PDB file of C-alpha atoms in Angstrom:
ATOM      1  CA  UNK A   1     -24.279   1.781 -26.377  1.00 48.00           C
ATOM      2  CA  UNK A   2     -23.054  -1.341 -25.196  1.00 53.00           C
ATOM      3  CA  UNK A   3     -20.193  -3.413 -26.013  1.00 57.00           C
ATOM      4  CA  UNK A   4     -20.772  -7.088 -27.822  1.00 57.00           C
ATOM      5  CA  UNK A   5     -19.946  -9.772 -25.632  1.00 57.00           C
ATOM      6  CA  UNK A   6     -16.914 -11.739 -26.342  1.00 60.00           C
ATOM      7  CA  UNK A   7     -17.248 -14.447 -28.787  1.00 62.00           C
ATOM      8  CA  UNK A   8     -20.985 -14.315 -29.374  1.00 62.00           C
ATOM      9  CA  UNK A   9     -21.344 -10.943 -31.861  1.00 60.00           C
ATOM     10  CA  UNK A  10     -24.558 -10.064 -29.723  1.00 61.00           C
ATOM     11  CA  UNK A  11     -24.823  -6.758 -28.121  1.00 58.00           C
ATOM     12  CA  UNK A  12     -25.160  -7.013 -24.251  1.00 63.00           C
ATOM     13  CA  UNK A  13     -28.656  -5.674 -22.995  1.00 67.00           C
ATOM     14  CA  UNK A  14     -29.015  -4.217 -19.678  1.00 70.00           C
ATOM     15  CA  UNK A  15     -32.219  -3.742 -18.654  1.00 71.00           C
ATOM     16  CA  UNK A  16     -32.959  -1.736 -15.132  1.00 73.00           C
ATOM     17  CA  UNK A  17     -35.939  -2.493 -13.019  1.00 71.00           C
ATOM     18  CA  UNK A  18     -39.091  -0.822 -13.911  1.00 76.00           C
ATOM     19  CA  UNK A  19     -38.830   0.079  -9.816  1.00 79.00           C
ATOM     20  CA  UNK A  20     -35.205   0.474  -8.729  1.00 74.00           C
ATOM     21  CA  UNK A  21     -36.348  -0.734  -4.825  1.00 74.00           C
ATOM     22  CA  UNK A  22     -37.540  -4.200  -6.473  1.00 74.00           C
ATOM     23  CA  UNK A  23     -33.930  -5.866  -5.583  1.00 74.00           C
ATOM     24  CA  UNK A  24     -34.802  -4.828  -2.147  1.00 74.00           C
ATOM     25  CA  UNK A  25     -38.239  -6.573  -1.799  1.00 76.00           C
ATOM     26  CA  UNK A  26     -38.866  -9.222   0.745  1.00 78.00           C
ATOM     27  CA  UNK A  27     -35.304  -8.217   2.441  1.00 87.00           C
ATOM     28  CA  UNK A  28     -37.107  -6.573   5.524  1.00 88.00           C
ATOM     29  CA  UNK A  29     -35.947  -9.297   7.950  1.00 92.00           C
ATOM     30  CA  UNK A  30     -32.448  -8.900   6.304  1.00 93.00           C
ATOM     31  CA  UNK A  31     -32.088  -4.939   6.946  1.00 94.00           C
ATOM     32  CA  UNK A  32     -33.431  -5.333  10.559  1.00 95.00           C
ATOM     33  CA  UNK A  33     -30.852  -8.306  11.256  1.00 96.00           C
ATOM     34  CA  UNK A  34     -28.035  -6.288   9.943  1.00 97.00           C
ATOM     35  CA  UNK A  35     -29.468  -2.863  11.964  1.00 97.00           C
ATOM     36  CA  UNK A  36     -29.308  -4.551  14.959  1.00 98.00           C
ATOM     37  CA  UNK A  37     -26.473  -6.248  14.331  1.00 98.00           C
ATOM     38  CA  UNK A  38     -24.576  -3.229  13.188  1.00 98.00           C
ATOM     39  CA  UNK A  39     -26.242  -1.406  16.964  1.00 98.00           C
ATOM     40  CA  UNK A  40     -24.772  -4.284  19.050  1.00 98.00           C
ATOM     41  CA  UNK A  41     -21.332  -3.816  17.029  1.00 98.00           C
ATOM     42  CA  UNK A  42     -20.807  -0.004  17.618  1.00 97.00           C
ATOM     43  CA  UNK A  43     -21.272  -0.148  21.038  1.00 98.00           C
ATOM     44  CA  UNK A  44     -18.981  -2.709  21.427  1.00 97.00           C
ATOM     45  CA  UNK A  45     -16.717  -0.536  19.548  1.00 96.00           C
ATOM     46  CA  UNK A  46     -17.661   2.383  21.858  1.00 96.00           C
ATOM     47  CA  UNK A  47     -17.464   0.854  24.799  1.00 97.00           C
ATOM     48  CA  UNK A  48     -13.567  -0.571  23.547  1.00 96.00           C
ATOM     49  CA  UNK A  49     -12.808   2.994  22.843  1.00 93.00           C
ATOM     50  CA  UNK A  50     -13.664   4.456  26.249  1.00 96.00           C
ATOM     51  CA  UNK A  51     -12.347   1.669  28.506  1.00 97.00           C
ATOM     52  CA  UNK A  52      -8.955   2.263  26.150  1.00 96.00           C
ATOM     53  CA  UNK A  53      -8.663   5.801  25.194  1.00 95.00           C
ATOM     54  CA  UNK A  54      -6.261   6.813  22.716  1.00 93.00           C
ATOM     55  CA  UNK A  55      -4.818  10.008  24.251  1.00 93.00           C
ATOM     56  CA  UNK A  56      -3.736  12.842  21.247  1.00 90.00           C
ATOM     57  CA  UNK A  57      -1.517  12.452  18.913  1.00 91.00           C
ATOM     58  CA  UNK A  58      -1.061   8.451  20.934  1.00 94.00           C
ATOM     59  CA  UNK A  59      -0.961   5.506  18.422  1.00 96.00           C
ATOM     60  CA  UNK A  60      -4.599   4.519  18.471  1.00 96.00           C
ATOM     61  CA  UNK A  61      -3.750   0.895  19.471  1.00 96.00           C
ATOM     62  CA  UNK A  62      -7.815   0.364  20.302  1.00 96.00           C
ATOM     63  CA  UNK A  63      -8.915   0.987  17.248  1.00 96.00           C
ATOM     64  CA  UNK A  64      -6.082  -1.162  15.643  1.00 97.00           C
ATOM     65  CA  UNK A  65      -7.403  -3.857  18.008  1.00 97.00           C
ATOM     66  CA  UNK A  66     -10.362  -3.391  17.004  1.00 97.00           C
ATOM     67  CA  UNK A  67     -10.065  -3.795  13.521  1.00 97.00           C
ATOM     68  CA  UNK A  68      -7.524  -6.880  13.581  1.00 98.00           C
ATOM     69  CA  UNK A  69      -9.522  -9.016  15.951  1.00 98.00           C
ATOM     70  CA  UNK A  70     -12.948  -8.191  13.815  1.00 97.00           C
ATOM     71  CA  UNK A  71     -11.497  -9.286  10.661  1.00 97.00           C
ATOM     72  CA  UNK A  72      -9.887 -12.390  12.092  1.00 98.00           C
ATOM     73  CA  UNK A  73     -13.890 -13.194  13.430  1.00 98.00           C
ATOM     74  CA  UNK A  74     -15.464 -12.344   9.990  1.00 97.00           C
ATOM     75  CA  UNK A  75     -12.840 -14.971   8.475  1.00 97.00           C
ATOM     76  CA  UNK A  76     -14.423 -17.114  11.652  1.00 97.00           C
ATOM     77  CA  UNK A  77     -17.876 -16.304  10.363  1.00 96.00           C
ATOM     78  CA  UNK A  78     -17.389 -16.783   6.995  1.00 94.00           C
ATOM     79  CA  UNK A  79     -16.071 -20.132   7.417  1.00 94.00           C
ATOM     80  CA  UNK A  80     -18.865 -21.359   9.809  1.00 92.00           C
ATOM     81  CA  UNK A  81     -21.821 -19.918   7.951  1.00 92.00           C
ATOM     82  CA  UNK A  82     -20.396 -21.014   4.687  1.00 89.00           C
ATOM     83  CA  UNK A  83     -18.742 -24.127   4.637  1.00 86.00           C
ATOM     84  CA  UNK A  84     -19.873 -25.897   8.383  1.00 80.00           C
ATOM     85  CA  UNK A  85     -22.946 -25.657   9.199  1.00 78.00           C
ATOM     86  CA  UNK A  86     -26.881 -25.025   7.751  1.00 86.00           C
ATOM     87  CA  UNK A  87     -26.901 -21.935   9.068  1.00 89.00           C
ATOM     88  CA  UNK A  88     -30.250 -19.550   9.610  1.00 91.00           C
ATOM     89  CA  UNK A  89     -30.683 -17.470   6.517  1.00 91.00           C
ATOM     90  CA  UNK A  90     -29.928 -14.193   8.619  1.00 94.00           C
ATOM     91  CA  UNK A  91     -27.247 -15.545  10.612  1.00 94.00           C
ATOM     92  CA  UNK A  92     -24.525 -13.998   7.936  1.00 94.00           C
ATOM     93  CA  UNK A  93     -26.282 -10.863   7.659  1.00 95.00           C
ATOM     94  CA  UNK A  94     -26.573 -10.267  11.510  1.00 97.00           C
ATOM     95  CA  UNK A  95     -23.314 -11.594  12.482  1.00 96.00           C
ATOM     96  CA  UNK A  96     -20.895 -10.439   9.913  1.00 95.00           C
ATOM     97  CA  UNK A  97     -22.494  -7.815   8.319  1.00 96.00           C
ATOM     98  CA  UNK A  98     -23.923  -6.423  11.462  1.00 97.00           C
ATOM     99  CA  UNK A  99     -22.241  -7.215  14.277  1.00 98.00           C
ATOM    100  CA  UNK A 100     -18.290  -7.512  12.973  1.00 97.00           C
ATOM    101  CA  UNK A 101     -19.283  -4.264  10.366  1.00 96.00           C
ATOM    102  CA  UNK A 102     -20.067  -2.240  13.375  1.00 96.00           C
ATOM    103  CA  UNK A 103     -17.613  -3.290  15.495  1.00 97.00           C
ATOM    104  CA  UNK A 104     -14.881  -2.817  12.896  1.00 96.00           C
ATOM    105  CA  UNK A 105     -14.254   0.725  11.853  1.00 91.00           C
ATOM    106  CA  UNK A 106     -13.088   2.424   8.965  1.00 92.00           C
ATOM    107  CA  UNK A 107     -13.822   6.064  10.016  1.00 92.00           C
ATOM    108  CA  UNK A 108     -12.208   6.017  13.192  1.00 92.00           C
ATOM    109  CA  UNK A 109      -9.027   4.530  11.520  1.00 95.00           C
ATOM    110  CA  UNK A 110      -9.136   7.763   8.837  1.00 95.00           C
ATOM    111  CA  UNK A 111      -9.864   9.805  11.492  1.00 95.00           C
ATOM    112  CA  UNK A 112      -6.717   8.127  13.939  1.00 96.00           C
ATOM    113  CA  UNK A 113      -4.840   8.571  10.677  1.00 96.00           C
ATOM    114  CA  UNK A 114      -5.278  12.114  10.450  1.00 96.00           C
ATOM    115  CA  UNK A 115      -5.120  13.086  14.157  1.00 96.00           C
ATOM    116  CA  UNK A 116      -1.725  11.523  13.791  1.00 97.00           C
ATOM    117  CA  UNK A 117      -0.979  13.716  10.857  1.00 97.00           C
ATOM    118  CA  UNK A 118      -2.135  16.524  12.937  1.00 96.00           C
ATOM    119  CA  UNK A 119      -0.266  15.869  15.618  1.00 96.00           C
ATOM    120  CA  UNK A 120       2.943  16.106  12.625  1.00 97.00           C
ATOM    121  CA  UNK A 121       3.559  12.011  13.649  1.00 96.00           C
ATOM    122  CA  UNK A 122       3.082  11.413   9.561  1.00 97.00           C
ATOM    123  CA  UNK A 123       5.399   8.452  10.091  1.00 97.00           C
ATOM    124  CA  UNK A 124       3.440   7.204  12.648  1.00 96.00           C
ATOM    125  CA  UNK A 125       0.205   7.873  10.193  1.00 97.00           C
ATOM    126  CA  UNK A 126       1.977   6.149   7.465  1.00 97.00           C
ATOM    127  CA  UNK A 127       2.656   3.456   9.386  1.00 97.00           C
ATOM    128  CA  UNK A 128      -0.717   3.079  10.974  1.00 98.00           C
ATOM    129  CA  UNK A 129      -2.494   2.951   8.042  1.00 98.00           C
ATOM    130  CA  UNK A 130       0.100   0.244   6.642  1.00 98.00           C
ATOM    131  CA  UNK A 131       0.219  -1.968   9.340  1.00 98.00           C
ATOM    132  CA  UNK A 132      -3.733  -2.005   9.991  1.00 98.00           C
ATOM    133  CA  UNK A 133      -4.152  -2.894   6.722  1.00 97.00           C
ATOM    134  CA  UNK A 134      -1.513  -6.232   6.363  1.00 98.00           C
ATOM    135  CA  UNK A 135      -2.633  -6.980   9.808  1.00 98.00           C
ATOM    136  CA  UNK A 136      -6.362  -7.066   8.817  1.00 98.00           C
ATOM    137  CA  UNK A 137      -5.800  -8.915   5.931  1.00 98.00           C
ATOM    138  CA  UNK A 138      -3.443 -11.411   7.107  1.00 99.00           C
ATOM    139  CA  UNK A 139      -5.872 -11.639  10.594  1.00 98.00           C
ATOM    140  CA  UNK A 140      -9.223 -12.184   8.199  1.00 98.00           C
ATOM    141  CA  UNK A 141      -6.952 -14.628   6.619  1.00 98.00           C
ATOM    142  CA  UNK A 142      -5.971 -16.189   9.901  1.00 99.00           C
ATOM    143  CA  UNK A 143      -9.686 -16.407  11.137  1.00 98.00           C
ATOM    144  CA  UNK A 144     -10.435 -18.745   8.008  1.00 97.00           C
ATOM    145  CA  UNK A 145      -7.756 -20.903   8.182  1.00 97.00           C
ATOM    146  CA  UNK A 146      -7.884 -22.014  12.011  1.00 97.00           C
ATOM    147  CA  UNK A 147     -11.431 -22.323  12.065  1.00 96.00           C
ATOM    148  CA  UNK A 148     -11.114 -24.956   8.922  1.00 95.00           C
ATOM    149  CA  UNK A 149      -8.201 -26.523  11.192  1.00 95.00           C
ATOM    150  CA  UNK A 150     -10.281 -26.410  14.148  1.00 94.00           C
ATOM    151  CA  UNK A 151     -13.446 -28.001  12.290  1.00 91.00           C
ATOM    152  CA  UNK A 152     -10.671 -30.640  10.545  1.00 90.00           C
ATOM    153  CA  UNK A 153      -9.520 -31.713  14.126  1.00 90.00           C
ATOM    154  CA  UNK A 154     -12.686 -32.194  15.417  1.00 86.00           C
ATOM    155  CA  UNK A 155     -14.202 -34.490  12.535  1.00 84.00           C
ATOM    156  CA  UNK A 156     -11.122 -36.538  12.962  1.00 83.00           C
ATOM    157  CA  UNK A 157     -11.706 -36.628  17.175  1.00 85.00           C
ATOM    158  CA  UNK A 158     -15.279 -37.940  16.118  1.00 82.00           C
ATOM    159  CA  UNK A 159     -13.861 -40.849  14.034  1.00 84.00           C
ATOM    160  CA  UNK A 160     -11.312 -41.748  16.183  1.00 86.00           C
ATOM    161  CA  UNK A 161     -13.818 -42.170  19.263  1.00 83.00           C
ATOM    162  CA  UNK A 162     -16.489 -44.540  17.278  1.00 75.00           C
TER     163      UNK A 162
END
């Protein structure tokens, strides 16, 4: 049973897809840009991780890198596939989705968290977690905002030099 939608005394249908794939078809090109994407994004990752290991029970500062500087890009991203330019119709999928989503990591921070814990640093955990998160937030947030500055300056360069 459903419940009536507000202000129109009708019952709300929800009808599934005869084949629950169907919202999937024709997004071949879209998996594959995002596969990729995601491949070229973990090794970056990797490679991150082994040119700065975190040694035990160590404040995983790569993996804090990591995820700061991929969520000020995806705020980079979002901005230039969005709002300047005609992008390709994979370009989101590939870059953001793929690339950024493998290069950020939400495992290895859980799994930093926890060697921390193990390690009986549970300040250090606490912290971790706390600061990774406002810095991600306020770094995605970042990203946006100077690439919208960045685009603002150089339309008004443009007018200025006609």
């Amino acid at each position: 049973m459903t419940a009536p939608l507000p202000g129109t005394g009708e019952e709300e249908v929800f009808a599934p897809p005869a084949n629950p794939l169907e919202p999937l078809r024709g997004q071949a090109r879209a998996f594959g840009a995002v596969a990729v994407g995601g491949a070229i994004g973990a090794i970056g990752r990797w490679a991150v991780g082994l040119a700065i290991p975190t040694p035990p029970g160590s404040f995983p500062w790569a993996t804090f890198g990591i995820n700061v500087l991929g969520c000020f890009l995806i705020g980079v991203v979002v901005v230039a596939v969005t709002e300047l330019t005609d992008p390709h119709p994979l370009a989101r999928p590939f870059l953001a989705t793929g690339i950024l989503g493998g290069f950020t990591t939400f495992s290895t921070y859980s799994v930093d968290a926890q060697h921390l814990v193990a390690a009986h640093r549970i300040g250090s955990a606490f912290g971790y977690l706390g600061l990774t998160l406002v810095a991600a937030v306020i770094a995605a947030w970042a990203g946006l905002e100077v690439t919208r500055l960045v685009y603002r300056r150089r339309i008004a360069a443009r007018r200025t030099a006609r």
